[in-house]
Amino acid sequence: MQGQPPDLEWKDGDVPVATRFDDPYFSLGNGLSETAHVFLAGNGLPGRLRDGFHIAELGFGTGLNLLAALKLWRDTNQTGTLHFTTFEAYPMAPADMARAQAAFPEIAALAEEMAPHLGKTAFSLPGLAFQMQQGDARQTLAAWDAQADAWFLDGFSPAKNPEMWEEALMQAVFDHTAPQGTAATYTAAGHVRAKLASAGFTVTRAPGFGRKRHMTQAQRP
């Protein structure tokens, strides 16, 4: 079931914080650089990109990860279509997404292109096919009939939102990962790494972004 748009507070004017989880949607330093380090480089991108490459994500938030992935796709002159599927229980209101995205002039053109589609559960842009699975990922992912080549595990910190890091959900992520597919997350919490490993992933602790010493990378053998 789809939840209501999240209640937000704004730090420094442009960083949304979900009051339900008391957690910012992106780094208070530079959210775009964090996305590039954790989710793009953490999944070996752009080196693995190809026509039909499928990124899946737990937690759509502001849409920043989608914009960063599409920018990378276009900047590296990929051909064909990037598929991007996100799982989100509490979709942010389009106006709030636009406000958050406006903090990053590097993606201003893409954000403007995407603005008319914010709030839609499916849309296409040149080089992109997007779908949002609305509702609790513990139900919606199990019913998903596809596999991802790369996962962005971005559902807030495990301490603030433990439901997004449950063992059964991490198993569902593994089951919906293509062979040699990968996953990355900013957290290096031991219990998260253990759950990913228990699900079947080969798990690696890698250097984190900014003040975070470590992050987690995982690959399906």
PDB file of C-alpha atoms in Angstrom:
ATOM      1  CA  MET A   1       0.000   0.000   0.000  1.00  0.00           C
ATOM      2  CA  GLN A   2       1.285   3.425  -0.892  1.00  0.00           C
ATOM      3  CA  GLY A   3       2.057   5.710   2.033  1.00  0.00           C
ATOM      4  CA  GLN A   4       1.450   9.415   2.292  1.00  0.00           C
ATOM      5  CA  PRO A   5       4.190  11.818   1.166  1.00  0.00           C
ATOM      6  CA  PRO A   6       6.798  12.075   3.908  1.00  0.00           C
ATOM      7  CA  ASP A   7       6.869  14.885   6.440  1.00  0.00           C
ATOM      8  CA  LEU A   8      10.006  16.896   5.799  1.00  0.00           C
ATOM      9  CA  GLU A   9      12.254  19.363   7.518  1.00  0.00           C
ATOM     10  CA  TRP A  10      14.864  21.267   5.521  1.00  0.00           C
ATOM     11  CA  LYS A  11      18.450  21.764   6.679  1.00  0.00           C
ATOM     12  CA  ASP A  12      20.512  24.574   5.210  1.00  0.00           C
ATOM     13  CA  GLY A  13      17.535  25.449   3.010  1.00  0.00           C
ATOM     14  CA  ASP A  14      17.905  22.614   0.505  1.00  0.00           C
ATOM     15  CA  VAL A  15      18.625  19.301   2.303  1.00  0.00           C
ATOM     16  CA  PRO A  16      15.388  17.431   3.043  1.00  0.00           C
ATOM     17  CA  VAL A  17      15.221  15.408   6.263  1.00  0.00           C
ATOM     18  CA  ALA A  18      12.511  12.771   6.741  1.00  0.00           C
ATOM     19  CA  THR A  19      11.040  13.441  10.166  1.00  0.00           C
ATOM     20  CA  ARG A  20       9.662   9.866  10.277  1.00  0.00           C
ATOM     21  CA  PHE A  21      13.214   8.506  10.274  1.00  0.00           C
ATOM     22  CA  ASP A  22      15.125  11.616  11.411  1.00  0.00           C
ATOM     23  CA  ASP A  23      17.497  11.065   8.509  1.00  0.00           C
ATOM     24  CA  PRO A  24      18.588  13.328   5.610  1.00  0.00           C
ATOM     25  CA  TYR A  25      17.853  12.155   2.075  1.00  0.00           C
ATOM     26  CA  PHE A  26      21.404  12.813   0.960  1.00  0.00           C
ATOM     27  CA  SER A  27      24.769  13.871   2.328  1.00  0.00           C
ATOM     28  CA  LEU A  28      24.809  17.163   4.172  1.00  0.00           C
ATOM     29  CA  GLY A  29      28.112  17.723   2.359  1.00  0.00           C
ATOM     30  CA  ASN A  30      27.527  16.956  -1.313  1.00  0.00           C
ATOM     31  CA  GLY A  31      24.784  14.495  -2.141  1.00  0.00           C
ATOM     32  CA  LEU A  32      25.708  14.247  -5.814  1.00  0.00           C
ATOM     33  CA  SER A  33      29.325  13.349  -5.047  1.00  0.00           C
ATOM     34  CA  GLU A  34      28.088  10.800  -2.516  1.00  0.00           C
ATOM     35  CA  THR A  35      25.880   9.176  -5.159  1.00  0.00           C
ATOM     36  CA  ALA A  36      28.782   9.068  -7.616  1.00  0.00           C
ATOM     37  CA  HIS A  37      31.086   7.418  -5.085  1.00  0.00           C
ATOM     38  CA  VAL A  38      28.696   4.999  -3.409  1.00  0.00           C
ATOM     39  CA  PHE A  39      26.183   3.969  -6.038  1.00  0.00           C
ATOM     40  CA  LEU A  40      27.817   4.626  -9.400  1.00  0.00           C
ATOM     41  CA  ALA A  41      31.465   3.762  -8.736  1.00  0.00           C
ATOM     42  CA  GLY A  42      30.354   1.282  -6.068  1.00  0.00           C
ATOM     43  CA  ASN A  43      28.601  -0.711  -8.792  1.00  0.00           C
ATOM     44  CA  GLY A  44      31.471  -0.426 -11.271  1.00  0.00           C
ATOM     45  CA  LEU A  45      29.755   2.217 -13.408  1.00  0.00           C
ATOM     46  CA  PRO A  46      30.120   3.401 -16.110  1.00  0.00           C
ATOM     47  CA  GLY A  47      32.337   0.476 -17.093  1.00  0.00           C
ATOM     48  CA  ARG A  48      29.500  -2.062 -17.002  1.00  0.00           C
ATOM     49  CA  LEU A  49      26.861   0.001 -18.790  1.00  0.00           C
ATOM     50  CA  ARG A  50      25.302  -1.403 -21.964  1.00  0.00           C
ATOM     51  CA  ASP A  51      21.987  -1.298 -23.790  1.00  0.00           C
ATOM     52  CA  GLY A  52      19.331  -2.762 -21.527  1.00  0.00           C
ATOM     53  CA  PHE A  53      21.364  -2.373 -18.322  1.00  0.00           C
ATOM     54  CA  HIS A  54      18.966  -2.438 -15.374  1.00  0.00           C
ATOM     55  CA  ILE A  55      19.458  -0.470 -12.165  1.00  0.00           C
ATOM     56  CA  ALA A  56      17.116  -1.103  -9.245  1.00  0.00           C
ATOM     57  CA  GLU A  57      16.908   0.946  -6.087  1.00  0.00           C
ATOM     58  CA  LEU A  58      15.459   0.671  -2.615  1.00  0.00           C
ATOM     59  CA  GLY A  59      14.306   4.183  -1.730  1.00  0.00           C
ATOM     60  CA  PHE A  60      13.701   6.734  -4.499  1.00  0.00           C
ATOM     61  CA  GLY A  61      13.780   9.768  -2.220  1.00  0.00           C
ATOM     62  CA  THR A  62      14.500  12.968  -4.131  1.00  0.00           C
ATOM     63  CA  GLY A  63      15.285  11.226  -7.426  1.00  0.00           C
ATOM     64  CA  LEU A  64      18.916  12.329  -7.169  1.00  0.00           C
ATOM     65  CA  ASN A  65      20.297   8.836  -7.826  1.00  0.00           C
ATOM     66  CA  LEU A  66      18.200   8.517 -10.969  1.00  0.00           C
ATOM     67  CA  LEU A  67      19.384  11.873 -12.282  1.00  0.00           C
ATOM     68  CA  ALA A  68      23.020  10.997 -11.535  1.00  0.00           C
ATOM     69  CA  ALA A  69      22.707   7.643 -13.303  1.00  0.00           C
ATOM     70  CA  LEU A  70      21.067   9.155 -16.375  1.00  0.00           C
ATOM     71  CA  LYS A  71      23.677  11.918 -16.505  1.00  0.00           C
ATOM     72  CA  LEU A  72      26.436   9.294 -16.431  1.00  0.00           C
ATOM     73  CA  TRP A  73      24.663   7.302 -19.153  1.00  0.00           C
ATOM     74  CA  ARG A  74      24.476  10.307 -21.442  1.00  0.00           C
ATOM     75  CA  ASP A  75      27.878  11.760 -20.586  1.00  0.00           C
ATOM     76  CA  THR A  76      29.537   8.463 -21.552  1.00  0.00           C
ATOM     77  CA  ASN A  77      27.613   8.321 -24.862  1.00  0.00           C
ATOM     78  CA  GLN A  78      25.811   5.052 -24.183  1.00  0.00           C
ATOM     79  CA  THR A  79      23.422   3.783 -26.843  1.00  0.00           C
ATOM     80  CA  GLY A  80      20.092   2.117 -26.298  1.00  0.00           C
ATOM     81  CA  THR A  81      18.090   2.247 -23.077  1.00  0.00           C
ATOM     82  CA  LEU A  82      18.936   2.331 -19.386  1.00  0.00           C
ATOM     83  CA  HIS A  83      16.231   0.682 -17.281  1.00  0.00           C
ATOM     84  CA  PHE A  84      15.749   2.104 -13.788  1.00  0.00           C
ATOM     85  CA  THR A  85      13.275   0.616 -11.307  1.00  0.00           C
ATOM     86  CA  THR A  86      12.806   2.089  -7.854  1.00  0.00           C
ATOM     87  CA  PHE A  87      10.917   0.802  -4.820  1.00  0.00           C
ATOM     88  CA  GLU A  88       9.438   3.521  -2.627  1.00  0.00           C
ATOM     89  CA  ALA A  89       6.830   3.343   0.143  1.00  0.00           C
ATOM     90  CA  TYR A  90       6.572   7.080   0.789  1.00  0.00           C
ATOM     91  CA  PRO A  91       6.998   9.011  -2.487  1.00  0.00           C
ATOM     92  CA  MET A  92       8.053  12.594  -1.974  1.00  0.00           C
ATOM     93  CA  ALA A  93       5.790  15.292  -3.386  1.00  0.00           C
ATOM     94  CA  PRO A  94       6.982  16.489  -6.819  1.00  0.00           C
ATOM     95  CA  ALA A  95       7.491  20.046  -5.578  1.00  0.00           C
ATOM     96  CA  ASP A  96       9.737  18.801  -2.775  1.00  0.00           C
ATOM     97  CA  MET A  97      11.740  16.646  -5.176  1.00  0.00           C
ATOM     98  CA  ALA A  98      12.245  19.649  -7.448  1.00  0.00           C
ATOM     99  CA  ARG A  99      13.322  21.799  -4.492  1.00  0.00           C
ATOM    100  CA  ALA A 100      15.906  19.233  -3.411  1.00  0.00           C
ATOM    101  CA  GLN A 101      17.228  18.712  -6.937  1.00  0.00           C
ATOM    102  CA  ALA A 102      17.671  22.464  -7.385  1.00  0.00           C
ATOM    103  CA  ALA A 103      20.609  22.320  -4.962  1.00  0.00           C
ATOM    104  CA  PHE A 104      22.714  20.740  -7.711  1.00  0.00           C
ATOM    105  CA  PRO A 105      23.334  22.993 -10.725  1.00  0.00           C
ATOM    106  CA  GLU A 106      25.298  20.171 -12.406  1.00  0.00           C
ATOM    107  CA  ILE A 107      22.033  18.339 -13.090  1.00  0.00           C
ATOM    108  CA  ALA A 108      19.816  21.382 -13.638  1.00  0.00           C
ATOM    109  CA  ALA A 109      19.145  20.609 -17.305  1.00  0.00           C
ATOM    110  CA  LEU A 110      18.237  16.997 -16.581  1.00  0.00           C
ATOM    111  CA  ALA A 111      16.090  18.002 -13.613  1.00  0.00           C
ATOM    112  CA  GLU A 112      14.180  20.413 -15.851  1.00  0.00           C
ATOM    113  CA  GLU A 113      13.687  17.664 -18.440  1.00  0.00           C
ATOM    114  CA  MET A 114      12.397  15.274 -15.789  1.00  0.00           C
ATOM    115  CA  ALA A 115      10.237  17.792 -13.908  1.00  0.00           C
ATOM    116  CA  PRO A 116       6.995  17.146 -15.862  1.00  0.00           C
ATOM    117  CA  HIS A 117       7.252  13.444 -14.982  1.00  0.00           C
ATOM    118  CA  LEU A 118       7.845  13.733 -11.233  1.00  0.00           C
ATOM    119  CA  GLY A 119       5.139  11.849  -9.397  1.00  0.00           C
ATOM    120  CA  LYS A 120       4.522   9.381 -12.234  1.00  0.00           C
ATOM    121  CA  THR A 121       5.043   5.676 -11.672  1.00  0.00           C
ATOM    122  CA  ALA A 122       6.396   5.128 -15.186  1.00  0.00           C
ATOM    123  CA  PHE A 123       7.849   7.340 -17.904  1.00  0.00           C
ATOM    124  CA  SER A 124      10.440   7.374 -20.662  1.00  0.00           C
ATOM    125  CA  LEU A 125      13.081   9.906 -21.629  1.00  0.00           C
ATOM    126  CA  PRO A 126      15.772   9.612 -24.300  1.00  0.00           C
ATOM    127  CA  GLY A 127      17.939   6.737 -23.131  1.00  0.00           C
ATOM    128  CA  LEU A 128      15.776   5.937 -20.087  1.00  0.00           C
ATOM    129  CA  ALA A 129      12.858   3.704 -19.139  1.00  0.00           C
ATOM    130  CA  PHE A 130      11.719   4.381 -15.564  1.00  0.00           C
ATOM    131  CA  GLN A 131       9.316   2.568 -13.255  1.00  0.00           C
ATOM    132  CA  MET A 132       8.416   3.122  -9.614  1.00  0.00           C
ATOM    133  CA  GLN A 133       7.019   0.255  -7.561  1.00  0.00           C
ATOM    134  CA  GLN A 134       4.990   2.010  -4.887  1.00  0.00           C
ATOM    135  CA  GLY A 135       4.443   0.404  -1.517  1.00  0.00           C
ATOM    136  CA  ASP A 136       6.380  -1.592   1.056  1.00  0.00           C
ATOM    137  CA  ALA A 137       9.373  -3.166  -0.702  1.00  0.00           C
ATOM    138  CA  ARG A 138       8.966  -6.249   1.448  1.00  0.00           C
ATOM    139  CA  GLN A 139       5.861  -6.967  -0.625  1.00  0.00           C
ATOM    140  CA  THR A 140       6.482  -5.208  -3.949  1.00  0.00           C
ATOM    141  CA  LEU A 141       9.957  -6.644  -4.566  1.00  0.00           C
ATOM    142  CA  ALA A 142       8.767 -10.204  -4.024  1.00  0.00           C
ATOM    143  CA  ALA A 143       6.165  -9.668  -6.750  1.00  0.00           C
ATOM    144  CA  TRP A 144       8.624  -8.050  -9.196  1.00  0.00           C
ATOM    145  CA  ASP A 145       9.268 -10.140 -12.311  1.00  0.00           C
ATOM    146  CA  ALA A 146      12.677  -8.760 -13.328  1.00  0.00           C
ATOM    147  CA  GLN A 147      16.314  -8.833 -12.271  1.00  0.00           C
ATOM    148  CA  ALA A 148      18.700  -5.938 -11.797  1.00  0.00           C
ATOM    149  CA  ASP A 149      22.288  -5.676 -12.939  1.00  0.00           C
ATOM    150  CA  ALA A 150      23.036  -3.155 -10.177  1.00  0.00           C
ATOM    151  CA  TRP A 151      21.282  -2.248  -6.924  1.00  0.00           C
ATOM    152  CA  PHE A 152      21.343   1.096  -5.122  1.00  0.00           C
ATOM    153  CA  LEU A 153      20.455   0.225  -1.510  1.00  0.00           C
ATOM    154  CA  ASP A 154      19.471   3.672  -0.279  1.00  0.00           C
ATOM    155  CA  GLY A 155      16.623   3.196   2.199  1.00  0.00           C
ATOM    156  CA  PHE A 156      17.979   5.433   4.989  1.00  0.00           C
ATOM    157  CA  SER A 157      20.415   4.221   7.639  1.00  0.00           C
ATOM    158  CA  PRO A 158      19.808   0.792   9.199  1.00  0.00           C
ATOM    159  CA  ALA A 159      19.533   2.329  12.658  1.00  0.00           C
ATOM    160  CA  LYS A 160      16.765   4.700  11.533  1.00  0.00           C
ATOM    161  CA  ASN A 161      14.837   2.374   9.184  1.00  0.00           C
ATOM    162  CA  PRO A 162      15.600  -1.256  10.086  1.00  0.00           C
ATOM    163  CA  GLU A 163      12.660  -2.585   8.026  1.00  0.00           C
ATOM    164  CA  MET A 164      14.567  -1.786   4.827  1.00  0.00           C
ATOM    165  CA  TRP A 165      17.466  -4.006   5.900  1.00  0.00           C
ATOM    166  CA  GLU A 166      15.641  -7.110   7.077  1.00  0.00           C
ATOM    167  CA  GLU A 167      17.084 -10.493   6.159  1.00  0.00           C
ATOM    168  CA  ALA A 168      14.092 -11.465   4.006  1.00  0.00           C
ATOM    169  CA  LEU A 169      14.348  -8.236   1.989  1.00  0.00           C
ATOM    170  CA  MET A 170      18.084  -8.666   1.433  1.00  0.00           C
ATOM    171  CA  GLN A 171      17.320 -12.197   0.224  1.00  0.00           C
ATOM    172  CA  ALA A 172      14.743 -10.778  -2.197  1.00  0.00           C
ATOM    173  CA  VAL A 173      17.357  -8.325  -3.482  1.00  0.00           C
ATOM    174  CA  PHE A 174      19.731 -11.234  -4.146  1.00  0.00           C
ATOM    175  CA  ASP A 175      16.997 -13.266  -5.829  1.00  0.00           C
ATOM    176  CA  HIS A 176      16.279 -10.302  -8.131  1.00  0.00           C
ATOM    177  CA  THR A 177      19.935  -9.756  -9.070  1.00  0.00           C
ATOM    178  CA  ALA A 178      21.290 -11.015 -12.381  1.00  0.00           C
ATOM    179  CA  PRO A 179      24.344 -13.302 -12.329  1.00  0.00           C
ATOM    180  CA  GLN A 180      27.466 -11.173 -11.737  1.00  0.00           C
ATOM    181  CA  GLY A 181      25.131  -8.351 -10.707  1.00  0.00           C
ATOM    182  CA  THR A 182      26.131  -6.001  -7.904  1.00  0.00           C
ATOM    183  CA  ALA A 183      24.771  -3.949  -5.038  1.00  0.00           C
ATOM    184  CA  ALA A 184      26.185  -1.009  -3.132  1.00  0.00           C
ATOM    185  CA  THR A 185      25.227   0.940  -0.029  1.00  0.00           C
ATOM    186  CA  TYR A 186      26.767   3.701   2.072  1.00  0.00           C
ATOM    187  CA  THR A 187      26.390   1.661   5.284  1.00  0.00           C
ATOM    188  CA  ALA A 188      29.088  -0.695   6.506  1.00  0.00           C
ATOM    189  CA  ALA A 189      27.081  -1.976   9.467  1.00  0.00           C
ATOM    190  CA  GLY A 190      28.164  -5.502  10.297  1.00  0.00           C
ATOM    191  CA  HIS A 191      24.637  -6.880  10.476  1.00  0.00           C
ATOM    192  CA  VAL A 192      23.853  -5.518   6.995  1.00  0.00           C
ATOM    193  CA  ARG A 193      26.966  -7.119   5.525  1.00  0.00           C
ATOM    194  CA  ALA A 194      26.100 -10.369   7.287  1.00  0.00           C
ATOM    195  CA  LYS A 195      22.575 -10.379   5.846  1.00  0.00           C
ATOM    196  CA  LEU A 196      23.858  -9.716   2.333  1.00  0.00           C
ATOM    197  CA  ALA A 197      26.383 -12.521   2.694  1.00  0.00           C
ATOM    198  CA  SER A 198      23.746 -14.866   4.099  1.00  0.00           C
ATOM    199  CA  ALA A 199      21.560 -14.109   1.075  1.00  0.00           C
ATOM    200  CA  GLY A 200      24.358 -15.300  -1.226  1.00  0.00           C
ATOM    201  CA  PHE A 201      26.339 -12.164  -2.103  1.00  0.00           C
ATOM    202  CA  THR A 202      30.106 -11.888  -1.969  1.00  0.00           C
ATOM    203  CA  VAL A 203      30.486  -8.858   0.285  1.00  0.00           C
ATOM    204  CA  THR A 204      33.330  -6.342   0.422  1.00  0.00           C
ATOM    205  CA  ARG A 205      33.929  -3.392   2.732  1.00  0.00           C
ATOM    206  CA  ALA A 206      35.226  -0.438   0.710  1.00  0.00           C
ATOM    207  CA  PRO A 207      36.311   3.150   1.479  1.00  0.00           C
ATOM    208  CA  GLY A 208      33.304   5.323   2.227  1.00  0.00           C
ATOM    209  CA  PHE A 209      32.368   8.827   1.159  1.00  0.00           C
ATOM    210  CA  GLY A 210      33.367  11.916   3.082  1.00  0.00           C
ATOM    211  CA  ARG A 211      33.423  11.335   6.822  1.00  0.00           C
ATOM    212  CA  LYS A 212      32.220   7.757   6.484  1.00  0.00           C
ATOM    213  CA  ARG A 213      35.237   5.469   6.689  1.00  0.00           C
ATOM    214  CA  HIS A 214      33.613   2.510   4.962  1.00  0.00           C
ATOM    215  CA  MET A 215      30.748   1.463   2.690  1.00  0.00           C
ATOM    216  CA  THR A 216      29.582  -1.924   1.400  1.00  0.00           C
ATOM    217  CA  GLN A 217      29.815  -3.505  -2.046  1.00  0.00           C
ATOM    218  CA  ALA A 218      28.280  -6.867  -2.939  1.00  0.00           C
ATOM    219  CA  GLN A 219      28.263  -9.114  -5.993  1.00  0.00           C
ATOM    220  CA  ARG A 220      26.172 -12.126  -6.951  1.00  0.00           C
ATOM    221  CA  PRO A 221      28.553 -14.950  -7.950  1.00  0.00           C
TER     222      PRO A 221
END
